[in-house]
PDB file of C-alpha atoms in Angstrom:
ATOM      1  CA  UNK A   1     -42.669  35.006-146.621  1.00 57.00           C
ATOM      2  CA  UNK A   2     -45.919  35.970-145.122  1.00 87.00           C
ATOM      3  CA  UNK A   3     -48.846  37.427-146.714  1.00 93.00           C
ATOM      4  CA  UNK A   4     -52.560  38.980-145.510  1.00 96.00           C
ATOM      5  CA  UNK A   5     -55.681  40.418-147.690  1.00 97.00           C
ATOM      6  CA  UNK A   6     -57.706  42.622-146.005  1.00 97.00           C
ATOM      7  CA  UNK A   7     -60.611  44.376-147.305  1.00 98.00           C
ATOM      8  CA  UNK A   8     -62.447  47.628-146.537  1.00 98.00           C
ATOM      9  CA  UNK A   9     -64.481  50.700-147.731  1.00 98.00           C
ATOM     10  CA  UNK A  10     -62.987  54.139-148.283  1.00 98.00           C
ATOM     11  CA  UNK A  11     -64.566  56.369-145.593  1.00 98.00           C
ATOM     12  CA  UNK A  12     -66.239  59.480-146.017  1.00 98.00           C
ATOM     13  CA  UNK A  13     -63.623  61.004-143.398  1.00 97.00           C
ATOM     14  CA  UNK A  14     -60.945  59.912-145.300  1.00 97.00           C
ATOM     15  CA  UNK A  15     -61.647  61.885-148.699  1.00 98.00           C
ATOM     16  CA  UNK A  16     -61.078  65.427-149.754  1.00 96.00           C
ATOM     17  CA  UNK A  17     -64.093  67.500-151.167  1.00 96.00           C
ATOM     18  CA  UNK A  18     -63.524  66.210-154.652  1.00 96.00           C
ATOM     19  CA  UNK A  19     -64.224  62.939-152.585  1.00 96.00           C
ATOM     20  CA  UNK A  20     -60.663  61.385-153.244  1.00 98.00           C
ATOM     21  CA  UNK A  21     -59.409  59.461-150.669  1.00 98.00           C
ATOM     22  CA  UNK A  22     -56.739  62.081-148.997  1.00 97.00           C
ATOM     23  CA  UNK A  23     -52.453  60.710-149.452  1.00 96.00           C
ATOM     24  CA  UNK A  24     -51.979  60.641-145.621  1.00 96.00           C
ATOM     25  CA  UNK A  25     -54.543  58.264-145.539  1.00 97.00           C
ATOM     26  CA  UNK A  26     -53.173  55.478-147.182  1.00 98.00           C
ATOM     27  CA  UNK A  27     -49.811  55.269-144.426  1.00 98.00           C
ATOM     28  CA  UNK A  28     -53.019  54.340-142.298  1.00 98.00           C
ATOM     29  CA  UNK A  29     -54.372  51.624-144.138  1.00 98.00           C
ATOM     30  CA  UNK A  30     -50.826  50.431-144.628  1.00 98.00           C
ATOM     31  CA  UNK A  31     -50.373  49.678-140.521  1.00 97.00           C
ATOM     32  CA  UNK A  32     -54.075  48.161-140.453  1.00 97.00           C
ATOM     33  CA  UNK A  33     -52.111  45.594-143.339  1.00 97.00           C
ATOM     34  CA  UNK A  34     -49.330  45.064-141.027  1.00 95.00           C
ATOM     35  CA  UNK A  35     -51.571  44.836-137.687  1.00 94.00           C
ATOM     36  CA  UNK A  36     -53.817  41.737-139.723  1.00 95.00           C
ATOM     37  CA  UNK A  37     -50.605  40.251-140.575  1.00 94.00           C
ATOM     38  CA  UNK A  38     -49.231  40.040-137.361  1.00 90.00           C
ATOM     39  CA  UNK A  39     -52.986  38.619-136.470  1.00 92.00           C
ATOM     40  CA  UNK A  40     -53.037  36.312-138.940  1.00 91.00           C
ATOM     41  CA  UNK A  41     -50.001  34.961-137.496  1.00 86.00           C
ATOM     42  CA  UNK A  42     -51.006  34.774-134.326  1.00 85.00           C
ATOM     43  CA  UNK A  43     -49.322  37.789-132.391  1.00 83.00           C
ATOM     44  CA  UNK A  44     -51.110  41.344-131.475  1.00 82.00           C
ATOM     45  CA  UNK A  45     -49.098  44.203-131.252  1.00 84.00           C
ATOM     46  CA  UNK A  46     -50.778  45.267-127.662  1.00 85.00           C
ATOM     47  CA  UNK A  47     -48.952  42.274-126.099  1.00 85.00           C
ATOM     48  CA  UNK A  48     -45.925  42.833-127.561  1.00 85.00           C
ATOM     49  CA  UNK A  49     -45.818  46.396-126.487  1.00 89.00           C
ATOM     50  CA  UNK A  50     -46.287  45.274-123.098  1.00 89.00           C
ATOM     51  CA  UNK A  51     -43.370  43.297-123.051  1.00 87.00           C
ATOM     52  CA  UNK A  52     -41.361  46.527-124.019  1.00 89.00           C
ATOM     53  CA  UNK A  53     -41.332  46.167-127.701  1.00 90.00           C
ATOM     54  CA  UNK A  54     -41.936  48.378-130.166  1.00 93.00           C
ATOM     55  CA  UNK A  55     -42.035  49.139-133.985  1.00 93.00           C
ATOM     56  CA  UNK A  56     -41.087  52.339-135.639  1.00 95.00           C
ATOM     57  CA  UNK A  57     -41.605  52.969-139.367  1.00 96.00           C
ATOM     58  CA  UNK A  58     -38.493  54.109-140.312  1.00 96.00           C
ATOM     59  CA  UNK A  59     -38.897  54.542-144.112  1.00 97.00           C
ATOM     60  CA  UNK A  60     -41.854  54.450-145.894  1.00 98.00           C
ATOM     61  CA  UNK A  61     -42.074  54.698-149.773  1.00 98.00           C
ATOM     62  CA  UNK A  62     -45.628  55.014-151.310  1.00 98.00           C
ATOM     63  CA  UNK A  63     -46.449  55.044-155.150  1.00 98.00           C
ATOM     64  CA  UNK A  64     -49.648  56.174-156.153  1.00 98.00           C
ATOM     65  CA  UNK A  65     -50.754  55.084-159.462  1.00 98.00           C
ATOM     66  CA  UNK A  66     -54.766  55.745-159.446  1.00 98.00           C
ATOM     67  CA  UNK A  67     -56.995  57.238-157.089  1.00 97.00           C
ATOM     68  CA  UNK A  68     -59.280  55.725-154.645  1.00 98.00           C
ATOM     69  CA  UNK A  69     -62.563  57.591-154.030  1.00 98.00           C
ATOM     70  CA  UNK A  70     -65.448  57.840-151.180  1.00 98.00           C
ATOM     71  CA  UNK A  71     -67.248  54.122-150.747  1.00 98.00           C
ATOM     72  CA  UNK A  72     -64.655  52.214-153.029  1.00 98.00           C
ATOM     73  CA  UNK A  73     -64.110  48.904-152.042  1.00 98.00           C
ATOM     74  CA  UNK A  74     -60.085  48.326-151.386  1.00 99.00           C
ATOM     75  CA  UNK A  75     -58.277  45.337-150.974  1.00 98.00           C
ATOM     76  CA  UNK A  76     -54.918  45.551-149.509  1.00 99.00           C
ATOM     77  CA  UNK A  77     -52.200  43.166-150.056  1.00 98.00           C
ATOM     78  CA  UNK A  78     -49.688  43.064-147.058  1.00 98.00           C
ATOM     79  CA  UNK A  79     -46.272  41.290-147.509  1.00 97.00           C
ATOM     80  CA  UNK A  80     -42.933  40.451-145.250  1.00 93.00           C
ATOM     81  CA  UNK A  81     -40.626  41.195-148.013  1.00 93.00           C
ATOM     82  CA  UNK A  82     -37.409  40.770-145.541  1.00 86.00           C
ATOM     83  CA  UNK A  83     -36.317  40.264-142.358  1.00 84.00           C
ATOM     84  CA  UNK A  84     -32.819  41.172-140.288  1.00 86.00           C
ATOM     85  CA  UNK A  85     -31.948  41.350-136.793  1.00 87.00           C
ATOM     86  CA  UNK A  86     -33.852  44.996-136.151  1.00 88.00           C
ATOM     87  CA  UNK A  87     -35.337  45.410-138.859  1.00 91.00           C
ATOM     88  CA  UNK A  88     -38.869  44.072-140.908  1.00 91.00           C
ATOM     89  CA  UNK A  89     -39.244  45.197-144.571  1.00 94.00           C
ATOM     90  CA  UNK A  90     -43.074  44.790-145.481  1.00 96.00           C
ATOM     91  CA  UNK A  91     -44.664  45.301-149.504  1.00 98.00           C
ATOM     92  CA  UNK A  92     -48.193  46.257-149.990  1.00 99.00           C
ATOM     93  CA  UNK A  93     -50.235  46.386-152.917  1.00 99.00           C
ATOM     94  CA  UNK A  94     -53.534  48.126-152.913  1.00 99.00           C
ATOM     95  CA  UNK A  95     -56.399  47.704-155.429  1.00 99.00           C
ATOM     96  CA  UNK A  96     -59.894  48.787-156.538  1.00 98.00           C
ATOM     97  CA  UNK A  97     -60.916  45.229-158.399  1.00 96.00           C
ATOM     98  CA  UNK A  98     -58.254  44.767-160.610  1.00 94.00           C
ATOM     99  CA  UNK A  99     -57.072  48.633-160.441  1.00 98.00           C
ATOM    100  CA  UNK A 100     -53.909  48.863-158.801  1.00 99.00           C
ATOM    101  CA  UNK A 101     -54.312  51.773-156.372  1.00 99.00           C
ATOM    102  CA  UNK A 102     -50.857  52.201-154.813  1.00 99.00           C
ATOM    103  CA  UNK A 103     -47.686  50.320-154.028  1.00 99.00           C
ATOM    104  CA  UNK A 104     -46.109  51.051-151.131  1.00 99.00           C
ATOM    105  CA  UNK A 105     -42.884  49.922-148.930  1.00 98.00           C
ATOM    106  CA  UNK A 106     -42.063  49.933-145.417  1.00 98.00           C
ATOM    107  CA  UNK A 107     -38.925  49.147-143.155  1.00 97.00           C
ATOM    108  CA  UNK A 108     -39.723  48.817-139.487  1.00 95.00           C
ATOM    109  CA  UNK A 109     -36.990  49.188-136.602  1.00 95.00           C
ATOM    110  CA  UNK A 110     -37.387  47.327-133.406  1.00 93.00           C
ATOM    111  CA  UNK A 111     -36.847  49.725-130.595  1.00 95.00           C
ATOM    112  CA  UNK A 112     -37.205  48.748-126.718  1.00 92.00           C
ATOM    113  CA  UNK A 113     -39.295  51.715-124.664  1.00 91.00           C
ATOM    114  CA  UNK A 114     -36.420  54.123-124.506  1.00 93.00           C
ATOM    115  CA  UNK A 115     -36.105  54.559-128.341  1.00 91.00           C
ATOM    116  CA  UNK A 116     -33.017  52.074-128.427  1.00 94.00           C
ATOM    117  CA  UNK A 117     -32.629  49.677-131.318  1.00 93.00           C
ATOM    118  CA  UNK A 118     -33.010  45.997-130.665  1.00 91.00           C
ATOM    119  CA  UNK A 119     -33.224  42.689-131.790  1.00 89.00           C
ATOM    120  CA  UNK A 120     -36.746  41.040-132.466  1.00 82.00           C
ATOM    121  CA  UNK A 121     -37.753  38.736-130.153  1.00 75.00           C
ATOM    122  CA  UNK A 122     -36.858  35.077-131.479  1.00 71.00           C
ATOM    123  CA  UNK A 123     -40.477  33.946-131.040  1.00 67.00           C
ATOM    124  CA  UNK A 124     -41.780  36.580-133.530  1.00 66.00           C
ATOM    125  CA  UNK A 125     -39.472  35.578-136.370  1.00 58.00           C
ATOM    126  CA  UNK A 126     -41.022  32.036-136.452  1.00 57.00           C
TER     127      UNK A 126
END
């Protein structure tokens, strides 16, 4: 299946006074995985939107095994584990060097722009 790296810095914004990067932040990183994926492939989710589409997280399953703190520098790991009719089941793995930071899950429904679930579009299961 697919896979993307991305890289980035833990922002100052994103920390807690200790200066630990804050839980609800990592959900955040986790789409900027799947929206470099979908780049790396060739699609952008603003086009696909405009054609009606849409993905909803419908589960999300995060494990956080170490902490990430103010400056570190994260790579994240973003994976298509799975793929039905509706649905897209991606894996991430984030790490500080060789410091596994978090594992996380997602499974993303394909809705149309009233909320009803749909098939994927053929061309974006190529």
């Amino acid at each position: 299946m697919s896979l993307s790296t991305t890289t980035f810095q833990v922002r100052y914004s994103e920390c807690d006074p200790m200066g630990v990067a804050h839980h609800a932040t990592y959900p955040i990183w986790f789409e900027i995985g799947r929206t470099e994926l979908l780049r790396d492939q060739g699609g952008f989710y603003g086009d696909i939107e405009k054609s009606g589409i849409f993905f909803v997280v419908v589960e999300l399953q995060v494990k956080y095994k170490n902490s990430a703190k103010y400056d570190d520098a994260l790579t994240l790991t973003t994976k298509i584990d799975s793929c039905t009719p509706a649905r897209l089941c991606h894996s991430y793995e984030l790490r500080r060097k060789n410091i596994i930071i978090a594992t996380a899950n997602t499974t993303l429904a394909c809705v149309n722009n009233e909320g009803v679930v749909q098939r994927f579009p053929t061309s974006l299961l190529q």
